[in-house]
Amino acid sequence: MQFGVSTFLTDQGIGPAELGRALEERGFDSLLVAEHSHIPVSRTSPWPGGGDLPTHYYRTLDPFVALAAAASVTERLLLGTGIALVPQRDPFHTAKETASLDLVSGGRAILGVGVGWNREEMRHHGADPRTRGRLTDERLHAIRALWTEEEASYHGEFVDFDPVYSWPKPVQRPHPPIYVGGGPGAFPRVREFGDAWLANSTPPEQLEPQIEQMRETAGRDVPVSVYAIPDDAATVEAYTRLDVERVLFYLPTVPKAETLRHLDAFADVAARFR
């Protein structure tokens, strides 16, 4: 099992280059970062975590800029979005940003995707929350075409374009892996697009039946990465029994010195299972 870190990178915590270097020095294999373009002041969408929305949601760095900074000082670390909010993203820009990250990192990009929860944020991007699933699927089809076809085109309900040129193409073939986030409602999307399922903080006892359901829906043995887990050895051991590919410790958004203490603690737990 591989060990990585998931976090919100902001202007108030450790910088992406410093974090990337620290992760690679400690033997972690991956960094996945969250995104929000903005948070509407007037919001009725409940935060899935319950209670008040934490401050770091308001201050996220652009994930592709941040990951490119981490790429510039690392050699092996996988660099991914966790997650990119596809209903809020132009498919042309997303395809180019991911392919550019893959190029500058030497083939280390991961596109983690999901539909999001903040309906007001989606509406500001012109996305209807009621149709965000279908919109996400069409944009992923279009992104995959832009990555893999010299003259790409797509014709759907929400995305429609005649043949275009889009470069650079990704280094990874056929394209960077797509990690599909979400619960059981996302399992058909895993079947269609998923190089992996990104399970969000799901406890091991709940995850086991969901993995079975996901793989039955997908019709294949899709790898699983678990996003934002605690640095608890017993929990990690339970994940190892489920044969997940990767766990991602949740790193709070805190200053550099405190961040490094968290990373050392994560590394100590991971060392027990390597």
PDB file of C-alpha atoms in Angstrom, residues 27-189:
ATOM      1  CA  GLY A  27       9.010   8.855   1.271  1.00  0.00           C
ATOM      2  CA  PHE A  28       5.415   9.741   0.512  1.00  0.00           C
ATOM      3  CA  ASP A  29       4.281   8.850  -2.982  1.00  0.00           C
ATOM      4  CA  SER A  30       1.591  11.449  -3.697  1.00  0.00           C
ATOM      5  CA  LEU A  31       0.042  14.839  -2.952  1.00  0.00           C
ATOM      6  CA  LEU A  32      -3.613  15.548  -3.719  1.00  0.00           C
ATOM      7  CA  VAL A  33      -4.980  19.047  -3.202  1.00  0.00           C
ATOM      8  CA  ALA A  34      -8.528  20.376  -2.988  1.00  0.00           C
ATOM      9  CA  GLU A  35     -10.007  23.327  -4.835  1.00  0.00           C
ATOM     10  CA  HIS A  36     -12.753  25.902  -4.563  1.00  0.00           C
ATOM     11  CA  SER A  37     -12.838  28.830  -6.958  1.00  0.00           C
ATOM     12  CA  HIS A  38     -14.645  30.930  -4.326  1.00  0.00           C
ATOM     13  CA  ILE A  39     -17.218  30.619  -1.545  1.00  0.00           C
ATOM     14  CA  PRO A  40     -20.425  32.640  -1.942  1.00  0.00           C
ATOM     15  CA  VAL A  41     -21.173  34.881   1.046  1.00  0.00           C
ATOM     16  CA  SER A  42     -24.844  33.935   0.898  1.00  0.00           C
ATOM     17  CA  ARG A  43     -24.944  30.138   1.004  1.00  0.00           C
ATOM     18  CA  THR A  44     -27.643  27.643   1.937  1.00  0.00           C
ATOM     19  CA  SER A  45     -25.792  24.515   0.743  1.00  0.00           C
ATOM     20  CA  PRO A  46     -24.825  22.602   3.892  1.00  0.00           C
ATOM     21  CA  TRP A  47     -21.190  21.656   4.297  1.00  0.00           C
ATOM     22  CA  PRO A  48     -21.001  17.841   4.236  1.00  0.00           C
ATOM     23  CA  GLY A  49     -18.730  17.934   7.276  1.00  0.00           C
ATOM     24  CA  GLY A  50     -21.437  19.601   9.347  1.00  0.00           C
ATOM     25  CA  GLY A  51     -21.325  22.900  11.215  1.00  0.00           C
ATOM     26  CA  ASP A  52     -19.533  26.032  10.022  1.00  0.00           C
ATOM     27  CA  LEU A  53     -17.426  25.903   6.895  1.00  0.00           C
ATOM     28  CA  PRO A  54     -13.715  25.926   7.834  1.00  0.00           C
ATOM     29  CA  THR A  55     -11.731  28.978   6.805  1.00  0.00           C
ATOM     30  CA  HIS A  56      -9.385  27.081   4.486  1.00  0.00           C
ATOM     31  CA  TYR A  57     -12.254  26.483   2.043  1.00  0.00           C
ATOM     32  CA  TYR A  58     -12.286  30.222   1.341  1.00  0.00           C
ATOM     33  CA  ARG A  59      -8.581  30.494   0.557  1.00  0.00           C
ATOM     34  CA  THR A  60      -7.529  27.572  -1.656  1.00  0.00           C
ATOM     35  CA  LEU A  61      -4.752  28.126  -4.166  1.00  0.00           C
ATOM     36  CA  ASP A  62      -5.364  27.200  -7.778  1.00  0.00           C
ATOM     37  CA  PRO A  63      -4.550  23.484  -7.755  1.00  0.00           C
ATOM     38  CA  PHE A  64      -2.668  23.344 -11.034  1.00  0.00           C
ATOM     39  CA  VAL A  65      -0.465  26.332 -10.234  1.00  0.00           C
ATOM     40  CA  ALA A  66       0.265  24.878  -6.786  1.00  0.00           C
ATOM     41  CA  LEU A  67       0.992  21.396  -8.123  1.00  0.00           C
ATOM     42  CA  ALA A  68       3.306  22.810 -10.790  1.00  0.00           C
ATOM     43  CA  ALA A  69       5.276  24.525  -8.020  1.00  0.00           C
ATOM     44  CA  ALA A  70       5.549  21.205  -6.190  1.00  0.00           C
ATOM     45  CA  ALA A  71       6.560  19.483  -9.429  1.00  0.00           C
ATOM     46  CA  SER A  72       9.459  21.897  -9.899  1.00  0.00           C
ATOM     47  CA  VAL A  73      11.226  20.702  -6.732  1.00  0.00           C
ATOM     48  CA  THR A  74      10.375  16.985  -6.767  1.00  0.00           C
ATOM     49  CA  GLU A  75      11.241  14.022  -8.961  1.00  0.00           C
ATOM     50  CA  ARG A  76       8.953  11.149  -7.942  1.00  0.00           C
ATOM     51  CA  LEU A  77       5.939  12.609  -6.144  1.00  0.00           C
ATOM     52  CA  LEU A  78       2.597  12.050  -7.872  1.00  0.00           C
ATOM     53  CA  LEU A  79       0.639  15.295  -8.127  1.00  0.00           C
ATOM     54  CA  GLY A  80      -3.133  15.331  -8.231  1.00  0.00           C
ATOM     55  CA  THR A  81      -6.337  17.252  -7.753  1.00  0.00           C
ATOM     56  CA  GLY A  82      -8.424  15.993  -4.890  1.00  0.00           C
ATOM     57  CA  ILE A  83     -10.817  16.942  -6.316  1.00  0.00           C
ATOM     58  CA  ALA A  84     -11.191  19.179  -9.353  1.00  0.00           C
ATOM     59  CA  LEU A  85     -14.781  20.443  -9.439  1.00  0.00           C
ATOM     60  CA  VAL A  86     -15.631  19.504 -13.000  1.00  0.00           C
ATOM     61  CA  PRO A  87     -19.076  21.197 -13.197  1.00  0.00           C
ATOM     62  CA  GLN A  88     -17.287  24.489 -12.526  1.00  0.00           C
ATOM     63  CA  ARG A  89     -14.434  23.932 -14.987  1.00  0.00           C
ATOM     64  CA  ASP A  90     -14.102  24.681 -18.673  1.00  0.00           C
ATOM     65  CA  PRO A  91     -13.088  21.390 -20.329  1.00  0.00           C
ATOM     66  CA  PHE A  92     -10.586  23.025 -22.693  1.00  0.00           C
ATOM     67  CA  HIS A  93      -8.739  24.738 -19.843  1.00  0.00           C
ATOM     68  CA  THR A  94      -8.877  21.660 -17.633  1.00  0.00           C
ATOM     69  CA  ALA A  95      -7.521  19.412 -20.361  1.00  0.00           C
ATOM     70  CA  LYS A  96      -4.682  21.850 -21.076  1.00  0.00           C
ATOM     71  CA  GLU A  97      -3.851  22.458 -17.404  1.00  0.00           C
ATOM     72  CA  THR A  98      -3.679  18.745 -16.646  1.00  0.00           C
ATOM     73  CA  ALA A  99      -1.638  17.967 -19.753  1.00  0.00           C
ATOM     74  CA  SER A 100       0.709  20.870 -18.993  1.00  0.00           C
ATOM     75  CA  LEU A 101       1.188  19.631 -15.427  1.00  0.00           C
ATOM     76  CA  ASP A 102       1.862  16.152 -16.761  1.00  0.00           C
ATOM     77  CA  LEU A 103       4.459  17.562 -19.145  1.00  0.00           C
ATOM     78  CA  VAL A 104       6.330  19.764 -16.673  1.00  0.00           C
ATOM     79  CA  SER A 105       6.315  17.002 -14.032  1.00  0.00           C
ATOM     80  CA  GLY A 106       7.558  14.310 -16.391  1.00  0.00           C
ATOM     81  CA  GLY A 107       4.347  12.283 -16.310  1.00  0.00           C
ATOM     82  CA  ARG A 108       3.265  12.550 -12.668  1.00  0.00           C
ATOM     83  CA  ALA A 109      -0.175  14.179 -12.933  1.00  0.00           C
ATOM     84  CA  ILE A 110      -3.411  12.704 -11.584  1.00  0.00           C
ATOM     85  CA  LEU A 111      -6.797  14.247 -12.370  1.00  0.00           C
ATOM     86  CA  GLY A 112      -9.039  13.621  -9.381  1.00  0.00           C
ATOM     87  CA  VAL A 113     -12.603  14.660 -10.218  1.00  0.00           C
ATOM     88  CA  GLY A 114     -15.981  15.110  -8.606  1.00  0.00           C
ATOM     89  CA  VAL A 115     -19.268  16.970  -8.874  1.00  0.00           C
ATOM     90  CA  GLY A 116     -18.998  19.101  -5.727  1.00  0.00           C
ATOM     91  CA  TRP A 117     -21.527  20.077  -3.052  1.00  0.00           C
ATOM     92  CA  ASN A 118     -21.724  23.889  -3.015  1.00  0.00           C
ATOM     93  CA  ARG A 119     -24.717  24.677  -5.205  1.00  0.00           C
ATOM     94  CA  GLU A 120     -24.304  28.444  -5.019  1.00  0.00           C
ATOM     95  CA  GLU A 121     -20.690  28.138  -6.162  1.00  0.00           C
ATOM     96  CA  MET A 122     -21.777  25.977  -9.106  1.00  0.00           C
ATOM     97  CA  ARG A 123     -24.472  28.434 -10.159  1.00  0.00           C
ATOM     98  CA  HIS A 124     -21.916  31.248 -10.293  1.00  0.00           C
ATOM     99  CA  HIS A 125     -20.143  29.181 -12.952  1.00  0.00           C
ATOM    100  CA  GLY A 126     -23.362  28.753 -14.928  1.00  0.00           C
ATOM    101  CA  ALA A 127     -23.844  25.123 -13.851  1.00  0.00           C
ATOM    102  CA  ASP A 128     -27.261  23.842 -12.811  1.00  0.00           C
ATOM    103  CA  PRO A 129     -26.841  21.690  -9.699  1.00  0.00           C
ATOM    104  CA  ARG A 130     -29.690  19.463 -10.869  1.00  0.00           C
ATOM    105  CA  THR A 131     -27.769  18.384 -13.969  1.00  0.00           C
ATOM    106  CA  ARG A 132     -24.203  18.555 -12.650  1.00  0.00           C
ATOM    107  CA  GLY A 133     -23.705  14.800 -12.951  1.00  0.00           C
ATOM    108  CA  ARG A 134     -24.519  14.715 -16.658  1.00  0.00           C
ATOM    109  CA  LEU A 135     -22.464  17.860 -17.196  1.00  0.00           C
ATOM    110  CA  THR A 136     -19.495  16.272 -15.430  1.00  0.00           C
ATOM    111  CA  ASP A 137     -19.673  13.162 -17.569  1.00  0.00           C
ATOM    112  CA  GLU A 138     -19.791  15.116 -20.817  1.00  0.00           C
ATOM    113  CA  ARG A 139     -16.875  17.307 -19.796  1.00  0.00           C
ATOM    114  CA  LEU A 140     -14.823  14.240 -18.888  1.00  0.00           C
ATOM    115  CA  HIS A 141     -15.590  12.704 -22.286  1.00  0.00           C
ATOM    116  CA  ALA A 142     -14.469  15.963 -23.904  1.00  0.00           C
ATOM    117  CA  ILE A 143     -11.290  16.197 -21.802  1.00  0.00           C
ATOM    118  CA  ARG A 144     -10.348  12.644 -22.702  1.00  0.00           C
ATOM    119  CA  ALA A 145     -10.878  13.409 -26.376  1.00  0.00           C
ATOM    120  CA  LEU A 146      -8.739  16.552 -26.142  1.00  0.00           C
ATOM    121  CA  TRP A 147      -5.946  14.519 -24.539  1.00  0.00           C
ATOM    122  CA  THR A 148      -5.972  11.598 -26.945  1.00  0.00           C
ATOM    123  CA  GLU A 149      -7.137  12.823 -30.361  1.00  0.00           C
ATOM    124  CA  GLU A 150      -5.149  14.983 -32.749  1.00  0.00           C
ATOM    125  CA  GLU A 151      -8.360  16.568 -34.051  1.00  0.00           C
ATOM    126  CA  ALA A 152     -10.736  16.278 -31.116  1.00  0.00           C
ATOM    127  CA  SER A 153     -14.478  16.849 -31.254  1.00  0.00           C
ATOM    128  CA  TYR A 154     -17.441  16.202 -29.009  1.00  0.00           C
ATOM    129  CA  HIS A 155     -21.179  16.638 -29.414  1.00  0.00           C
ATOM    130  CA  GLY A 156     -23.377  16.359 -26.348  1.00  0.00           C
ATOM    131  CA  GLU A 157     -26.190  18.016 -24.463  1.00  0.00           C
ATOM    132  CA  PHE A 158     -23.935  20.469 -22.618  1.00  0.00           C
ATOM    133  CA  VAL A 159     -20.582  20.277 -24.448  1.00  0.00           C
ATOM    134  CA  ASP A 160     -20.492  20.696 -28.182  1.00  0.00           C
ATOM    135  CA  PHE A 161     -17.539  21.477 -30.426  1.00  0.00           C
ATOM    136  CA  ASP A 162     -16.333  20.569 -33.898  1.00  0.00           C
ATOM    137  CA  PRO A 163     -12.760  19.305 -34.487  1.00  0.00           C
ATOM    138  CA  VAL A 164     -10.084  21.312 -32.664  1.00  0.00           C
ATOM    139  CA  TYR A 165      -6.359  21.120 -32.002  1.00  0.00           C
ATOM    140  CA  SER A 166      -5.360  21.040 -28.344  1.00  0.00           C
ATOM    141  CA  TRP A 167      -1.772  20.745 -27.190  1.00  0.00           C
ATOM    142  CA  PRO A 168       0.270  19.731 -25.302  1.00  0.00           C
ATOM    143  CA  LYS A 169      -0.777  16.132 -25.139  1.00  0.00           C
ATOM    144  CA  PRO A 170      -0.065  14.402 -21.816  1.00  0.00           C
ATOM    145  CA  VAL A 171       3.145  12.484 -21.268  1.00  0.00           C
ATOM    146  CA  GLN A 172       1.288   9.521 -19.773  1.00  0.00           C
ATOM    147  CA  ARG A 173      -0.431   7.203 -22.206  1.00  0.00           C
ATOM    148  CA  PRO A 174      -3.203   7.032 -23.031  1.00  0.00           C
ATOM    149  CA  HIS A 175      -3.655   9.929 -20.582  1.00  0.00           C
ATOM    150  CA  PRO A 176      -3.140  10.851 -16.905  1.00  0.00           C
ATOM    151  CA  PRO A 177      -5.140   8.633 -14.568  1.00  0.00           C
ATOM    152  CA  ILE A 178      -8.609   9.857 -13.653  1.00  0.00           C
ATOM    153  CA  TYR A 179      -9.493   9.298  -9.991  1.00  0.00           C
ATOM    154  CA  VAL A 180     -13.254   9.524  -9.595  1.00  0.00           C
ATOM    155  CA  GLY A 181     -14.408  10.865  -6.240  1.00  0.00           C
ATOM    156  CA  GLY A 182     -17.794  10.373  -4.643  1.00  0.00           C
ATOM    157  CA  GLY A 183     -19.963   7.740  -3.022  1.00  0.00           C
ATOM    158  CA  PRO A 184     -22.161   5.056  -4.579  1.00  0.00           C
ATOM    159  CA  GLY A 185     -23.842   7.612  -6.835  1.00  0.00           C
ATOM    160  CA  ALA A 186     -20.491   8.054  -8.596  1.00  0.00           C
ATOM    161  CA  PHE A 187     -19.926   4.353  -9.276  1.00  0.00           C
ATOM    162  CA  PRO A 188     -21.301   4.528 -12.851  1.00  0.00           C
ATOM    163  CA  ARG A 189     -18.787   7.344 -13.428  1.00  0.00           C
TER     164      ARG A 189
END
